[in-house]
mmCIF file of C-alpha atoms and ligand atoms in Angstrom:
data_model
loop_
_atom_site.group_PDB
_atom_site.id
_atom_site.type_symbol
_atom_site.label_atom_id
_atom_site.label_comp_id
_atom_site.label_asym_id
_atom_site.label_seq_id
_atom_site.Cartn_x
_atom_site.Cartn_y
_atom_site.Cartn_z
ATOM 1 C CA MET A 57 -26.467 54.265 -93.515
ATOM 2 C CA GLY A 58 -23.722 51.897 -92.662
ATOM 3 C CA VAL A 59 -24.266 47.783 -92.983
ATOM 4 C CA ARG A 60 -27.636 46.572 -94.477
ATOM 5 C CA ILE A 61 -28.975 44.067 -92.019
ATOM 6 C CA GLY A 62 -31.869 41.169 -92.321
ATOM 7 C CA PHE A 63 -33.389 39.317 -90.053
ATOM 8 C CA LEU A 64 -34.783 36.012 -91.239
ATOM 9 C CA GLY A 65 -36.690 34.305 -88.067
ATOM 10 C CA ALA A 66 -37.763 36.656 -85.215
ATOM 11 C CA GLY A 67 -38.096 34.544 -82.672
ATOM 12 C CA LEU A 68 -36.064 34.654 -78.878
ATOM 13 C CA ILE A 69 -32.021 34.887 -80.356
ATOM 14 C CA ALA A 70 -33.259 37.574 -83.576
ATOM 15 C CA ASN A 71 -34.515 39.856 -80.070
ATOM 16 C CA PHE A 72 -31.314 39.192 -78.606
ATOM 17 C CA HIS A 73 -29.261 40.373 -81.533
ATOM 18 C CA ALA A 74 -31.370 42.954 -82.614
ATOM 19 C CA TRP A 75 -30.903 44.147 -79.234
ATOM 20 C CA GLY A 76 -26.593 43.493 -79.093
ATOM 21 C CA LEU A 77 -26.751 45.569 -82.545
ATOM 22 C CA HIS A 78 -28.798 48.173 -81.258
ATOM 23 C CA ARG A 79 -25.761 49.422 -78.640
ATOM 24 C CA CYS A 80 -22.943 48.057 -80.664
ATOM 25 C CA GLY A 81 -21.566 51.683 -81.631
ATOM 26 C CA GLU A 82 -20.756 50.260 -85.857
ATOM 27 C CA ALA A 83 -22.872 51.855 -88.491
ATOM 28 C CA TYR A 84 -26.193 49.816 -89.572
ATOM 29 C CA GLU A 85 -29.477 49.409 -90.833
ATOM 30 C CA LEU A 86 -32.518 46.983 -90.802
ATOM 31 C CA THR A 87 -33.648 46.838 -93.684
ATOM 32 C CA GLY A 88 -35.751 43.530 -93.275
ATOM 33 C CA VAL A 89 -37.539 40.756 -91.001
ATOM 34 C CA TYR A 90 -39.460 37.645 -92.054
ATOM 35 C CA ASP A 91 -41.053 34.949 -89.796
ATOM 36 C CA PRO A 92 -43.853 32.673 -91.184
ATOM 37 C CA ASP A 93 -44.949 33.408 -87.676
ATOM 38 C CA ALA A 94 -47.030 36.436 -88.417
ATOM 39 C CA GLY A 95 -47.310 37.894 -84.334
ATOM 40 C CA ARG A 96 -43.651 37.498 -83.816
ATOM 41 C CA ALA A 97 -42.777 38.516 -87.298
ATOM 42 C CA GLU A 98 -44.818 41.936 -86.385
ATOM 43 C CA GLU A 99 -43.851 42.279 -83.192
ATOM 44 C CA PHE A 100 -39.608 42.106 -84.095
ATOM 45 C CA SER A 101 -40.515 44.641 -86.790
ATOM 46 C CA SER A 102 -42.304 47.678 -84.574
ATOM 47 C CA GLY A 103 -39.990 46.848 -81.805
ATOM 48 C CA TRP A 104 -36.806 47.513 -83.677
ATOM 49 C CA SER A 105 -37.938 49.667 -86.284
ATOM 50 C CA VAL A 106 -37.591 47.287 -89.323
ATOM 51 C CA PRO A 107 -39.432 46.769 -92.151
ATOM 52 C CA ARG A 108 -41.541 43.704 -92.076
ATOM 53 C CA ARG A 109 -41.379 41.846 -95.245
ATOM 54 C CA ALA A 110 -43.149 39.136 -97.385
ATOM 55 C CA SER A 111 -40.765 36.120 -98.371
ATOM 56 C CA GLU A 112 -37.532 35.235 -97.664
ATOM 57 C CA ASP A 113 -36.440 36.347 -100.496
ATOM 58 C CA GLU A 114 -37.470 39.946 -99.479
ATOM 59 C CA VAL A 115 -35.226 40.152 -96.930
ATOM 60 C CA LEU A 116 -32.099 38.560 -98.885
ATOM 61 C CA ASP A 117 -32.443 40.996 -101.765
ATOM 62 C CA ALA A 118 -32.700 44.078 -99.655
ATOM 63 C CA CYS A 119 -29.440 43.273 -97.012
ATOM 64 C CA ASP A 120 -25.644 42.875 -97.527
ATOM 65 C CA ALA A 121 -25.453 40.588 -94.205
ATOM 66 C CA VAL A 122 -28.416 38.342 -92.991
ATOM 67 C CA TYR A 123 -28.848 36.956 -89.698
ATOM 68 C CA VAL A 124 -30.506 33.498 -89.470
ATOM 69 C CA CYS A 125 -31.741 32.849 -86.464
ATOM 70 C CA THR A 126 -34.782 30.330 -87.326
ATOM 71 C CA TRP A 127 -34.611 26.524 -86.079
ATOM 72 C CA THR A 128 -31.434 24.603 -86.938
ATOM 73 C CA SER A 129 -33.165 22.407 -89.519
ATOM 74 C CA GLU A 130 -33.642 25.844 -92.070
ATOM 75 C CA HIS A 131 -30.206 27.035 -91.818
ATOM 76 C CA PRO A 132 -28.665 25.519 -94.512
ATOM 77 C CA ARG A 133 -31.223 26.213 -97.114
ATOM 78 C CA LEU A 134 -30.903 30.608 -96.131
ATOM 79 C CA VAL A 135 -27.556 30.227 -95.322
ATOM 80 C CA ASP A 136 -27.252 28.438 -99.156
ATOM 81 C CA ALA A 137 -29.622 31.185 -100.729
ATOM 82 C CA ALA A 138 -27.551 34.047 -99.401
ATOM 83 C CA CYS A 139 -23.991 32.328 -100.174
ATOM 84 C CA ARG A 140 -25.645 32.695 -103.877
ATOM 85 C CA ARG A 141 -26.217 36.193 -103.302
ATOM 86 C CA GLY A 142 -22.588 36.324 -101.933
ATOM 87 C CA LEU A 143 -24.400 38.210 -98.856
ATOM 88 C CA ALA A 144 -22.499 37.451 -95.332
ATOM 89 C CA VAL A 145 -24.361 35.522 -93.134
ATOM 90 C CA PHE A 146 -24.179 35.547 -89.069
ATOM 91 C CA CYS A 147 -25.885 32.254 -88.606
ATOM 92 C CA GLU A 148 -27.108 30.333 -85.128
ATOM 93 C CA LYS A 149 -25.524 27.555 -83.160
ATOM 94 C CA PRO A 150 -26.141 24.282 -84.282
ATOM 95 C CA LEU A 151 -25.225 25.287 -88.111
ATOM 96 C CA SER A 152 -26.673 22.415 -88.928
ATOM 97 C CA VAL A 153 -28.470 18.955 -87.945
ATOM 98 C CA ASP A 154 -25.265 17.477 -87.860
ATOM 99 C CA ALA A 155 -21.580 17.710 -88.845
ATOM 100 C CA PRO A 156 -21.801 16.824 -92.882
ATOM 101 C CA GLY A 157 -24.256 19.393 -92.847
ATOM 102 C CA ALA A 158 -22.514 21.476 -91.215
ATOM 103 C CA ALA A 159 -19.103 20.734 -93.294
ATOM 104 C CA ALA A 160 -20.781 21.875 -96.359
ATOM 105 C CA MET A 161 -22.023 25.587 -94.858
ATOM 106 C CA ALA A 162 -18.857 25.523 -93.911
ATOM 107 C CA ALA A 163 -17.640 24.665 -97.334
ATOM 108 C CA ALA A 164 -20.723 27.220 -99.230
ATOM 109 C CA VAL A 165 -19.309 30.245 -97.408
ATOM 110 C CA GLU A 166 -15.876 29.657 -98.085
ATOM 111 C CA ALA A 167 -16.743 29.030 -101.971
ATOM 112 C CA ALA A 168 -18.619 32.393 -101.875
ATOM 113 C CA GLY A 169 -15.912 34.171 -100.055
ATOM 114 C CA VAL A 170 -18.409 35.838 -97.807
ATOM 115 C CA THR A 171 -18.112 36.658 -94.044
ATOM 116 C CA ASN A 172 -19.059 34.405 -91.526
ATOM 117 C CA GLN A 173 -19.434 34.299 -88.049
ATOM 118 C CA VAL A 174 -21.626 31.372 -85.633
ATOM 119 C CA GLY A 175 -23.139 32.362 -82.412
ATOM 120 C CA LEU A 176 -21.025 30.668 -80.195
ATOM 121 C CA VAL A 177 -21.592 32.888 -77.841
ATOM 122 C CA LEU A 178 -19.081 31.832 -75.191
ATOM 123 C CA ARG A 179 -16.394 33.115 -77.209
ATOM 124 C CA HIS A 180 -17.145 36.385 -75.986
ATOM 125 C CA SER A 181 -17.703 35.371 -72.552
ATOM 126 C CA PRO A 182 -15.395 36.921 -70.229
ATOM 127 C CA ALA A 183 -15.810 34.883 -67.583
ATOM 128 C CA PHE A 184 -14.429 31.807 -70.504
ATOM 129 C CA GLY A 185 -11.685 34.260 -71.415
ATOM 130 C CA LEU A 186 -9.966 34.611 -67.660
ATOM 131 C CA LEU A 187 -9.816 30.742 -67.417
ATOM 132 C CA ARG A 188 -8.604 30.692 -70.415
ATOM 133 C CA SER A 189 -5.367 33.117 -69.582
ATOM 134 C CA LEU A 190 -5.541 31.232 -66.084
ATOM 135 C CA VAL A 191 -4.927 27.497 -67.884
ATOM 136 C CA ALA A 192 -2.423 28.955 -70.402
ATOM 137 C CA ASP A 193 -0.557 30.535 -67.821
ATOM 138 C CA PRO A 194 3.039 28.454 -66.755
ATOM 139 C CA ALA A 195 2.504 28.767 -63.320
ATOM 140 C CA ALA A 196 -0.402 26.637 -63.383
ATOM 141 C CA GLY A 197 1.415 23.931 -65.182
ATOM 142 C CA ARG A 198 -0.637 21.226 -67.433
ATOM 143 C CA VAL A 199 -4.680 20.502 -67.065
ATOM 144 C CA MET A 200 -5.139 17.052 -65.737
ATOM 145 C CA SER A 201 -9.142 17.638 -64.796
ATOM 146 C CA VAL A 202 -11.521 18.843 -66.488
ATOM 147 C CA VAL A 203 -15.092 18.390 -64.495
ATOM 148 C CA PHE A 204 -18.021 20.403 -67.038
ATOM 149 C CA ARG A 205 -21.493 20.615 -65.980
ATOM 150 C CA ASP A 206 -24.027 22.507 -67.943
ATOM 151 C CA ASP A 207 -28.006 22.260 -67.459
ATOM 152 C CA GLN A 208 -31.355 24.126 -68.073
ATOM 153 C CA TYR A 209 -34.426 23.321 -67.917
ATOM 154 C CA ILE A 210 -35.769 21.961 -70.884
ATOM 155 C CA PRO A 211 -36.809 25.051 -73.455
ATOM 156 C CA VAL A 212 -40.247 23.406 -74.944
ATOM 157 C CA GLN A 213 -41.621 25.647 -72.092
ATOM 158 C CA GLY A 214 -40.796 28.569 -69.532
ATOM 159 C CA MET A 215 -39.444 31.774 -71.693
ATOM 160 C CA TYR A 216 -37.947 29.853 -75.057
ATOM 161 C CA ALA A 217 -42.067 27.990 -75.156
ATOM 162 C CA SER A 218 -40.677 26.731 -78.589
ATOM 163 C CA SER A 219 -42.247 22.878 -79.454
ATOM 164 C CA TRP A 220 -39.598 23.126 -82.234
ATOM 165 C CA ARG A 221 -37.084 21.831 -79.631
ATOM 166 C CA GLY A 222 -39.265 18.693 -78.868
ATOM 167 C CA ASP A 223 -39.396 18.046 -82.845
ATOM 168 C CA ARG A 224 -35.823 16.149 -83.912
ATOM 169 C CA THR A 225 -36.742 16.913 -87.530
ATOM 170 C CA LYS A 226 -35.883 20.441 -86.822
ATOM 171 C CA ALA A 227 -33.582 20.915 -84.049
ATOM 172 C CA GLY A 228 -31.463 17.253 -85.090
ATOM 173 C CA SER A 229 -31.270 15.904 -81.500
ATOM 174 C CA GLY A 230 -31.477 17.022 -78.010
ATOM 175 C CA THR A 231 -29.556 18.404 -75.032
ATOM 176 C CA LEU A 232 -25.826 18.057 -76.891
ATOM 177 C CA LEU A 233 -26.362 19.710 -79.342
ATOM 178 C CA GLU A 234 -28.623 22.065 -79.411
ATOM 179 C CA HIS A 235 -27.844 23.503 -75.703
ATOM 180 C CA SER A 236 -24.359 22.082 -75.205
ATOM 181 C CA ILE A 237 -22.207 22.435 -78.468
ATOM 182 C CA HIS A 238 -21.427 26.013 -76.768
ATOM 183 C CA ASP A 239 -19.762 24.196 -73.638
ATOM 184 C CA VAL A 240 -17.396 21.729 -76.414
ATOM 185 C CA ASP A 241 -16.251 24.770 -78.662
ATOM 186 C CA ILE A 242 -16.026 26.548 -75.746
ATOM 187 C CA VAL A 243 -13.977 23.129 -73.876
ATOM 188 C CA GLU A 244 -11.651 22.890 -76.637
ATOM 189 C CA HIS A 245 -11.087 26.146 -77.040
ATOM 190 C CA CYS A 246 -9.885 26.677 -73.527
ATOM 191 C CA ILE A 247 -8.170 23.235 -73.192
ATOM 192 C CA GLY A 248 -7.294 22.000 -76.215
ATOM 193 C CA PRO A 249 -7.757 19.360 -78.030
ATOM 194 C CA ILE A 250 -9.849 16.287 -77.608
ATOM 195 C CA THR A 251 -8.708 12.959 -79.401
ATOM 196 C CA SER A 252 -11.043 10.700 -77.749
ATOM 197 C CA VAL A 253 -15.104 9.957 -76.230
ATOM 198 C CA SER A 254 -17.180 7.984 -74.264
ATOM 199 C CA ALA A 255 -20.292 8.748 -73.521
ATOM 200 C CA GLN A 256 -24.165 7.758 -72.581
ATOM 201 C CA SER A 257 -27.168 9.083 -72.856
ATOM 202 C CA ALA A 258 -31.010 8.800 -71.583
ATOM 203 C CA ASN A 259 -33.760 9.929 -72.790
ATOM 204 C CA PHE A 260 -36.773 11.451 -69.619
ATOM 205 C CA HIS A 261 -38.933 13.423 -71.380
ATOM 206 C CA GLY A 262 -40.138 10.913 -74.012
ATOM 207 C CA LEU A 263 -39.533 13.054 -77.137
ATOM 208 C CA ASP A 264 -38.313 10.674 -79.767
ATOM 209 C CA GLY A 265 -34.802 11.529 -80.732
ATOM 210 C CA ILE A 266 -34.779 14.419 -78.287
ATOM 211 C CA GLU A 267 -32.053 13.290 -75.276
ATOM 212 C CA ASP A 268 -32.365 15.213 -72.076
ATOM 213 C CA VAL A 269 -29.149 14.212 -70.795
ATOM 214 C CA VAL A 270 -25.189 13.392 -71.634
ATOM 215 C CA ALA A 271 -22.461 12.048 -69.232
ATOM 216 C CA THR A 272 -19.468 12.014 -71.876
ATOM 217 C CA VAL A 273 -15.495 11.062 -70.162
ATOM 218 C CA VAL A 274 -13.078 13.251 -73.306
ATOM 219 C CA ARG A 275 -9.426 12.663 -73.166
ATOM 220 C CA PHE A 276 -7.140 15.405 -73.855
ATOM 221 C CA ALA A 277 -4.180 16.071 -76.670
ATOM 222 C CA SER A 278 -2.405 17.195 -73.929
ATOM 223 C CA GLY A 279 -3.144 14.150 -71.415
ATOM 224 C CA GLY A 280 -5.586 16.005 -69.362
ATOM 225 C CA VAL A 281 -9.784 13.554 -69.003
ATOM 226 C CA GLY A 282 -12.456 15.490 -68.670
ATOM 227 C CA VAL A 283 -15.877 14.759 -67.983
ATOM 228 C CA HIS A 284 -18.887 16.989 -69.277
ATOM 229 C CA THR A 285 -22.659 16.415 -68.043
ATOM 230 C CA THR A 286 -25.646 18.129 -70.158
ATOM 231 C CA VAL A 287 -29.243 18.290 -68.389
ATOM 232 C CA TRP A 288 -32.312 18.978 -69.660
ATOM 233 C CA HIS A 289 -34.481 18.784 -66.366
ATOM 234 C CA ASP A 290 -37.799 20.230 -65.302
ATOM 235 C CA VAL A 291 -36.677 22.876 -62.392
ATOM 236 C CA LEU A 292 -37.699 25.649 -64.074
ATOM 237 C CA GLU A 293 -36.139 27.990 -60.872
ATOM 238 C CA ARG A 294 -33.365 27.142 -62.370
ATOM 239 C CA PRO A 295 -32.121 29.066 -65.307
ATOM 240 C CA SER A 296 -29.285 28.199 -68.104
ATOM 241 C CA LEU A 297 -27.013 27.269 -65.433
ATOM 242 C CA ARG A 298 -23.231 25.830 -66.290
ATOM 243 C CA ARG A 299 -20.076 24.951 -63.869
ATOM 244 C CA LEU A 300 -16.500 24.430 -65.061
ATOM 245 C CA GLU A 301 -14.272 22.929 -62.914
ATOM 246 C CA VAL A 302 -10.069 22.604 -63.777
ATOM 247 C CA LEU A 303 -7.498 20.884 -61.984
ATOM 248 C CA CYS A 304 -3.996 21.519 -63.175
ATOM 249 C CA GLU A 305 -0.970 20.664 -61.357
ATOM 250 C CA ARG A 306 -0.177 23.689 -59.587
ATOM 251 C CA ARG A 307 -3.746 25.002 -59.508
ATOM 252 C CA HIS A 308 -7.327 24.794 -59.320
ATOM 253 C CA ILE A 309 -9.793 27.029 -61.384
ATOM 254 C CA VAL A 310 -13.212 27.120 -60.466
ATOM 255 C CA LEU A 311 -15.992 28.886 -63.462
ATOM 256 C CA GLU A 312 -20.122 29.330 -62.422
ATOM 257 C CA ASN A 313 -22.026 31.747 -65.026
ATOM 258 C CA ASP A 314 -21.787 32.459 -68.488
ATOM 259 C CA GLN A 315 -20.088 35.585 -68.395
ATOM 260 C CA LEU A 316 -18.778 37.243 -65.304
ATOM 261 C CA GLY A 317 -18.469 34.870 -63.283
ATOM 262 C CA PRO A 318 -17.535 34.390 -59.665
ATOM 263 C CA VAL A 319 -14.287 32.750 -61.185
ATOM 264 C CA ARG A 320 -12.002 31.532 -58.449
ATOM 265 C CA TRP A 321 -8.344 29.532 -58.329
ATOM 266 C CA THR A 322 -5.914 28.506 -56.309
ATOM 267 C CA THR A 323 -2.248 28.240 -57.392
ATOM 268 C CA THR A 324 0.253 26.568 -55.266
ATOM 269 C CA GLY A 325 1.558 28.510 -52.345
ATOM 270 C CA GLU A 326 -0.661 31.507 -52.545
ATOM 271 C CA ASP A 327 -4.449 32.377 -51.577
ATOM 272 C CA GLU A 328 -7.520 31.589 -53.522
ATOM 273 C CA VAL A 329 -8.174 34.941 -55.673
ATOM 274 C CA VAL A 330 -12.122 35.229 -56.553
ATOM 275 C CA VAL A 331 -13.604 37.783 -58.904
ATOM 276 C CA GLU A 332 -16.955 38.841 -60.542
ATOM 277 C CA GLY A 333 -18.465 41.470 -62.460
ATOM 278 C CA ASP A 334 -16.501 44.400 -62.542
ATOM 279 C CA ALA A 335 -13.935 42.493 -60.849
ATOM 280 C CA LEU A 336 -13.435 39.580 -63.191
ATOM 281 C CA LEU A 337 -13.183 42.364 -66.405
ATOM 282 C CA ALA A 338 -10.587 44.488 -64.000
ATOM 283 C CA ALA A 339 -8.681 41.026 -63.593
ATOM 284 C CA LEU A 340 -8.020 40.290 -67.806
ATOM 285 C CA ASP A 341 -7.333 43.776 -67.646
ATOM 286 C CA GLU A 342 -4.145 43.329 -65.186
ATOM 287 C CA ARG A 343 -3.557 39.731 -67.356
ATOM 288 C CA GLY A 344 -3.152 41.834 -70.779
ATOM 289 C CA VAL A 345 -6.645 40.305 -72.206
ATOM 290 C CA PRO A 346 -8.301 41.965 -74.175
ATOM 291 C CA ARG A 347 -12.014 42.691 -73.356
ATOM 292 C CA PRO A 348 -14.629 40.533 -75.317
ATOM 293 C CA PRO A 349 -16.366 42.583 -77.806
ATOM 294 C CA ASN A 350 -19.778 42.687 -78.356
ATOM 295 C CA PRO A 351 -20.415 39.604 -80.680
ATOM 296 C CA ASP A 352 -23.122 41.906 -82.674
ATOM 297 C CA GLY A 353 -20.936 44.295 -83.561
ATOM 298 C CA ALA A 354 -18.089 42.451 -84.074
ATOM 299 C CA PHE A 355 -19.929 41.228 -86.873
ATOM 300 C CA VAL A 356 -20.840 44.312 -88.450
ATOM 301 C CA ALA A 357 -16.986 46.055 -88.312
ATOM 302 C CA ALA A 358 -15.696 42.543 -90.056
ATOM 303 C CA VAL A 359 -18.845 42.937 -92.960
ATOM 304 C CA ALA A 360 -17.653 46.967 -93.107
ATOM 305 C CA SER A 361 -13.877 46.163 -93.185
ATOM 306 C CA GLY A 362 -13.771 42.339 -95.201
ATOM 307 C CA ARG A 363 -11.755 41.245 -92.631
ATOM 308 C CA PRO A 364 -12.474 37.427 -91.121
ATOM 309 C CA ALA A 365 -15.047 37.557 -87.902
ATOM 310 C CA SER A 366 -15.273 34.907 -85.533
ATOM 311 C CA PRO A 367 -16.287 32.039 -84.246
ATOM 312 C CA SER A 368 -16.169 31.053 -87.950
ATOM 313 C CA PHE A 369 -18.678 28.434 -89.311
ATOM 314 C CA ALA A 370 -15.072 26.578 -89.812
ATOM 315 C CA ASP A 371 -14.615 26.593 -86.329
ATOM 316 C CA ALA A 372 -18.449 25.407 -85.770
ATOM 317 C CA VAL A 373 -17.079 22.505 -87.755
ATOM 318 C CA ARG A 374 -15.025 21.483 -85.096
ATOM 319 C CA ALA A 375 -17.606 21.128 -82.340
ATOM 320 C CA HIS A 376 -20.144 19.610 -84.660
ATOM 321 C CA ARG A 377 -17.775 16.955 -85.256
ATOM 322 C CA VAL A 378 -17.076 16.053 -81.530
ATOM 323 C CA VAL A 379 -20.600 16.916 -80.793
ATOM 324 C CA ASP A 380 -21.290 13.885 -83.437
ATOM 325 C CA ALA A 381 -18.522 11.312 -81.953
ATOM 326 C CA ILE A 382 -20.472 11.697 -78.793
ATOM 327 C CA TYR A 383 -23.814 10.819 -79.600
ATOM 328 C CA ARG A 384 -21.655 7.892 -82.174
ATOM 329 C CA SER A 385 -19.908 6.550 -78.799
ATOM 330 C CA ALA A 386 -23.878 7.177 -76.928
ATOM 331 C CA ALA A 387 -25.449 5.141 -79.828
ATOM 332 C CA GLY A 388 -23.053 2.912 -79.416
ATOM 333 C CA GLY A 389 -23.636 2.314 -75.294
ATOM 334 C CA GLY A 390 -20.559 4.570 -74.380
ATOM 335 C CA THR A 391 -17.753 2.757 -76.762
ATOM 336 C CA PRO A 392 -14.943 4.996 -77.654
ATOM 337 C CA VAL A 393 -14.988 6.876 -80.523
ATOM 338 C CA ASP A 394 -11.226 8.574 -81.389
ATOM 339 C CA LEU A 395 -11.721 12.386 -83.153
ATOM 340 C CA GLU A 396 -8.547 11.501 -85.986
ATOM 341 C CA GLU A 397 -10.831 9.068 -87.364
ATOM 342 C CA MET A 398 -13.740 11.513 -87.374
ATOM 343 C CA THR A 399 -11.718 14.013 -89.639
HETATM 344 N N1 LIG B 34 -26.416 31.751 -79.135
HETATM 345 C C1 LIG B 34 -27.089 30.911 -78.119
HETATM 346 O O1 LIG B 34 -26.662 31.189 -77.247
HETATM 347 C C2 LIG B 34 -28.790 30.768 -78.481
HETATM 348 C C3 LIG B 34 -29.573 30.841 -77.522
HETATM 349 C C4 LIG B 34 -30.832 30.224 -78.083
HETATM 350 C C5 LIG B 34 -31.206 29.977 -79.532
HETATM 351 N N2 LIG B 34 -30.052 29.732 -80.306
HETATM 352 C C6 LIG B 34 -30.348 29.358 -81.758
HETATM 353 O O2 LIG B 34 -31.196 30.020 -82.643
HETATM 354 C C7 LIG B 34 -32.068 29.908 -83.149
HETATM 355 C C8 LIG B 34 -33.231 29.883 -83.124
HETATM 356 O O3 LIG B 34 -33.868 29.975 -81.763
HETATM 357 P P1 LIG B 34 -35.123 30.682 -80.609
HETATM 358 O O4 LIG B 34 -34.745 30.404 -79.903
HETATM 359 O O5 LIG B 34 -34.742 32.073 -81.599
HETATM 360 O O6 LIG B 34 -36.425 29.844 -81.343
HETATM 361 P P2 LIG B 34 -37.504 30.358 -81.510
HETATM 362 O O7 LIG B 34 -38.594 29.705 -81.436
HETATM 363 O O8 LIG B 34 -37.890 31.772 -80.801
HETATM 364 O O9 LIG B 34 -37.053 31.154 -82.658
HETATM 365 C C9 LIG B 34 -37.037 30.640 -84.761
HETATM 366 C C10 LIG B 34 -37.924 31.445 -84.635
HETATM 367 O O10 LIG B 34 -37.601 31.042 -86.416
HETATM 368 C C11 LIG B 34 -38.749 31.046 -87.040
HETATM 369 N N3 LIG B 34 -38.893 30.748 -88.955
HETATM 370 C C12 LIG B 34 -38.581 29.112 -88.477
HETATM 371 N N4 LIG B 34 -38.326 29.055 -90.202
HETATM 372 C C13 LIG B 34 -38.709 30.617 -91.088
HETATM 373 C C14 LIG B 34 -37.546 30.116 -92.405
HETATM 374 N N5 LIG B 34 -37.489 29.866 -93.406
HETATM 375 N N6 LIG B 34 -37.477 32.475 -92.193
HETATM 376 C C15 LIG B 34 -37.634 32.736 -91.361
HETATM 377 N N7 LIG B 34 -38.484 32.467 -90.175
HETATM 378 C C16 LIG B 34 -38.349 30.967 -89.609
HETATM 379 C C17 LIG B 34 -40.008 30.730 -86.250
HETATM 380 O O11 LIG B 34 -41.159 31.021 -86.817
HETATM 381 C C18 LIG B 34 -39.725 31.078 -85.270
HETATM 382 O O12 LIG B 34 -40.299 32.341 -84.970
HETATM 383 C C19 LIG B 34 -32.338 27.862 -82.724
HETATM 384 O O13 LIG B 34 -30.645 27.321 -84.419
HETATM 385 C C20 LIG B 34 -31.317 27.714 -81.562
HETATM 386 O O14 LIG B 34 -29.711 26.813 -81.661
HETATM 387 C C21 LIG B 34 -28.946 29.915 -79.524
#
């Protein structure tokens, strides 16, 4: 038995979460899946041994907690339905197509008093956990500069094969919201709050409202400045790849790849250190940084115990506000936008 879990949406990320649950070690039971795409619903149902339901309501009526894994424009309505039933909810990022929508969802889960978690997965990345600890280390000094590049092939093709990511009515917008909201969240988590942004965007693929390049200059409250570039290209040989370089007063850090590095760093007066895979996990242990839990297991454990889950909808609202500020700046041709004025 354990926590009864339902799935709305049976696509790529739903399967990813079903896999995460499968290996999490918490007590749970999959009680239903619904997807209007009958083929996907059937495949998920047989693959994970979960009853295929005929409607959203049937899934919601049979569970204690629901995963909302549909395209973005459906998230607010489905989260609302979960809140009305008092169900715990794991909603994929982005919460909504814009920050006001995300804020309304955070208010709804708060008012309903339900456990809530969002799929900002980099919060559970060992590599970013290590980078965060290296930055926070007093030996590093203050952060002076951040250079963050995030690129992937435009996910209307390849393993994603999702036409909805090319449709602004379903995705809201392009690479910044759909993909790089992760970066905005993790960079604030690791470096601290962003106070202002100035951005330029471009649209090479010509999909209405779906930008495929955004370059942003940011200022951090701590005084440092950063540059972020996100690109949706057509190099199908390149999976989703991130590279983050942080220059502190007395430490240089480079992170590549989302989960297990490599992460390399050089500190004034010391040799360069490079860690990857198991060595990266060992470096976390040495520095006293807890290894990040399986996000799906952490969600089930939070639901079972009634403790808050993380990252929460409220965390995601902050990332949405920064994303909206970047879009506003780009729409104005790069005019700086102050985050204080956005809240
Ligand atoms: N956290 C991450 O790293 C990550 C990675 C990929 C996708 N995502 C997010 O997950 C969500 C889904 O992305 P995906 O890649 O799985 O897309 P996908 O196209 O593979 O699957 C989405 C599914 O939702 C279904 N759907 C649409 N409306 C529905 C409804 N009302 N009820 C039930 N099912 C419905 C569609 O038929 C489709 O099968 C998006 O918000 C996306 O941004 C997050």
